[in-house]
PDB file of C-alpha atoms in Angstrom:
ATOM      1  CA  MET A   1     194.360  42.594 100.295  1.00 54.00           C
ATOM      2  CA  SER A   2     197.852  42.701 101.777  1.00 61.00           C
ATOM      3  CA  GLY A   3     201.131  44.357 100.939  1.00 65.00           C
ATOM      4  CA  PRO A   4     202.672  47.821 100.987  1.00 65.00           C
ATOM      5  CA  ILE A   5     200.045  49.659  98.924  1.00 63.00           C
ATOM      6  CA  PRO A   6     197.017  48.771 101.083  1.00 62.00           C
ATOM      7  CA  THR A   7     199.054  49.588 104.191  1.00 61.00           C
ATOM      8  CA  ILE A   8     199.878  53.031 102.810  1.00 60.00           C
ATOM      9  CA  LEU A   9     196.316  53.624 101.654  1.00 60.00           C
ATOM     10  CA  ARG A  10     195.023  52.880 105.161  1.00 62.00           C
ATOM     11  CA  ARG A  11     197.342  55.573 106.534  1.00 62.00           C
ATOM     12  CA  ILE A  12     196.167  58.283 104.156  1.00 57.00           C
ATOM     13  CA  ARG A  13     194.504  61.163 105.937  1.00 52.00           C
ATOM     14  CA  ARG A  14     192.329  63.719 104.247  1.00 51.00           C
ATOM     15  CA  GLY A  15     194.394  66.512 102.716  1.00 52.00           C
ATOM     16  CA  SER A  16     197.667  64.605 103.026  1.00 68.00           C
ATOM     17  CA  ARG A  17     198.926  65.228  99.496  1.00 67.00           C
ATOM     18  CA  ASP A  18     202.468  63.927 100.101  1.00 72.00           C
ATOM     19  CA  VAL A  19     201.161  60.593 101.338  1.00 68.00           C
ATOM     20  CA  VAL A  20     198.769  60.299  98.400  1.00 72.00           C
ATOM     21  CA  GLU A  21     201.537  61.166  95.912  1.00 73.00           C
ATOM     22  CA  ASN A  22     203.732  58.488  97.487  1.00 73.00           C
ATOM     23  CA  ALA A  23     200.878  55.968  97.238  1.00 73.00           C
ATOM     24  CA  VAL A  24     200.325  56.816  93.571  1.00 74.00           C
ATOM     25  CA  SER A  25     204.036  56.448  92.893  1.00 74.00           C
ATOM     26  CA  GLN A  26     204.043  53.027  94.537  1.00 72.00           C
ATOM     27  CA  LEU A  27     200.869  52.133  92.666  1.00 73.00           C
ATOM     28  CA  PHE A  28     202.639  52.630  89.350  1.00 71.00           C
ATOM     29  CA  ASP A  29     205.747  50.827  90.580  1.00 68.00           C
ATOM     30  CA  ALA A  30     203.542  47.856  91.475  1.00 66.00           C
ATOM     31  CA  ALA A  31     201.753  47.787  88.109  1.00 63.00           C
ATOM     32  CA  VAL A  32     203.562  45.074  86.156  1.00 54.00           C
ATOM     33  CA  GLN A  33     203.021  44.665  82.423  1.00 51.00           C
ATOM     34  CA  PRO A  34     201.001  41.408  82.151  1.00 54.00           C
ATOM     35  CA  ASN A  35     200.360  39.459  78.959  1.00 51.00           C
ATOM     36  CA  GLY A  36     197.499  40.822  76.917  1.00 52.00           C
ATOM     37  CA  VAL A  37     197.935  44.474  77.929  1.00 51.00           C
ATOM     38  CA  ALA A  38     199.060  46.993  75.333  1.00 52.00           C
ATOM     39  CA  GLU A  39     202.793  47.693  75.444  1.00 59.00           C
ATOM     40  CA  SER A  40     202.140  51.425  75.148  1.00 65.00           C
ATOM     41  CA  GLY A  41     201.859  51.736  78.925  1.00 70.00           C
ATOM     42  CA  GLU A  42     198.219  52.751  78.658  1.00 77.00           C
ATOM     43  CA  TYR A  43     195.748  51.002  80.940  1.00 81.00           C
ATOM     44  CA  ARG A  44     192.008  51.026  81.328  1.00 84.00           C
ATOM     45  CA  ILE A  45     191.037  52.132  84.820  1.00 86.00           C
ATOM     46  CA  ASP A  46     189.955  48.642  85.854  1.00 90.00           C
ATOM     47  CA  GLU A  47     193.250  47.141  84.612  1.00 87.00           C
ATOM     48  CA  LEU A  48     195.303  49.716  86.510  1.00 84.00           C
ATOM     49  CA  ALA A  49     193.317  49.183  89.700  1.00 85.00           C
ATOM     50  CA  ARG A  50     193.635  45.397  89.444  1.00 86.00           C
ATOM     51  CA  LEU A  51     197.374  45.524  88.765  1.00 82.00           C
ATOM     52  CA  ALA A  52     197.953  47.937  91.638  1.00 81.00           C
ATOM     53  CA  GLY A  53     195.756  46.047  94.080  1.00 82.00           C
ATOM     54  CA  THR A  54     193.406  48.956  94.680  1.00 85.00           C
ATOM     55  CA  THR A  55     189.941  50.026  93.583  1.00 90.00           C
ATOM     56  CA  THR A  56     188.799  52.031  90.586  1.00 92.00           C
ATOM     57  CA  ARG A  57     187.368  54.499  93.086  1.00 94.00           C
ATOM     58  CA  ASN A  58     190.863  55.185  94.479  1.00 90.00           C
ATOM     59  CA  ILE A  59     192.233  55.655  90.957  1.00 89.00           C
ATOM     60  CA  ARG A  60     189.486  58.218  90.290  1.00 91.00           C
ATOM     61  CA  VAL A  61     190.264  60.029  93.560  1.00 90.00           C
ATOM     62  CA  TYR A  62     193.941  60.287  92.568  1.00 88.00           C
ATOM     63  CA  ARG A  63     192.884  61.653  89.165  1.00 88.00           C
ATOM     64  CA  ASP A  64     190.478  64.159  90.740  1.00 90.00           C
ATOM     65  CA  ARG A  65     193.252  65.401  93.046  1.00 88.00           C
ATOM     66  CA  GLY A  66     195.464  66.018  90.029  1.00 86.00           C
ATOM     67  CA  LEU A  67     197.892  63.206  90.830  1.00 84.00           C
ATOM     68  CA  LEU A  68     197.160  61.318  87.617  1.00 84.00           C
ATOM     69  CA  HIS A  69     196.795  62.691  84.122  1.00 82.00           C
ATOM     70  CA  PRO A  70     193.251  62.890  82.771  1.00 82.00           C
ATOM     71  CA  PRO A  71     192.268  59.741  80.882  1.00 80.00           C
ATOM     72  CA  LEU A  72     192.660  59.491  77.145  1.00 76.00           C
ATOM     73  CA  ARG A  73     189.137  59.361  75.716  1.00 76.00           C
ATOM     74  CA  VAL A  74     188.795  56.966  72.798  1.00 73.00           C
ATOM     75  CA  GLY A  75     185.601  56.365  70.866  1.00 74.00           C
ATOM     76  CA  ARG A  76     182.357  58.182  71.469  1.00 68.00           C
TER      77      ARG A  76
END
């Protein structure tokens, strides 16, 4: 993995909210609408992680820290 997002993620220190917020902002800037993804701007966690070049674990950490909105639950 190379590019600005992994570089920023490597620099994140525990409790560094500003750095994490910046990383999340760049994550969304890097997420480009590919073919086959709903135009509503809603992504499954694995799609968002893939598009942003990060892991689903990082996406969950950002959500747990309150940097991302809770997921929309559909179905059961």
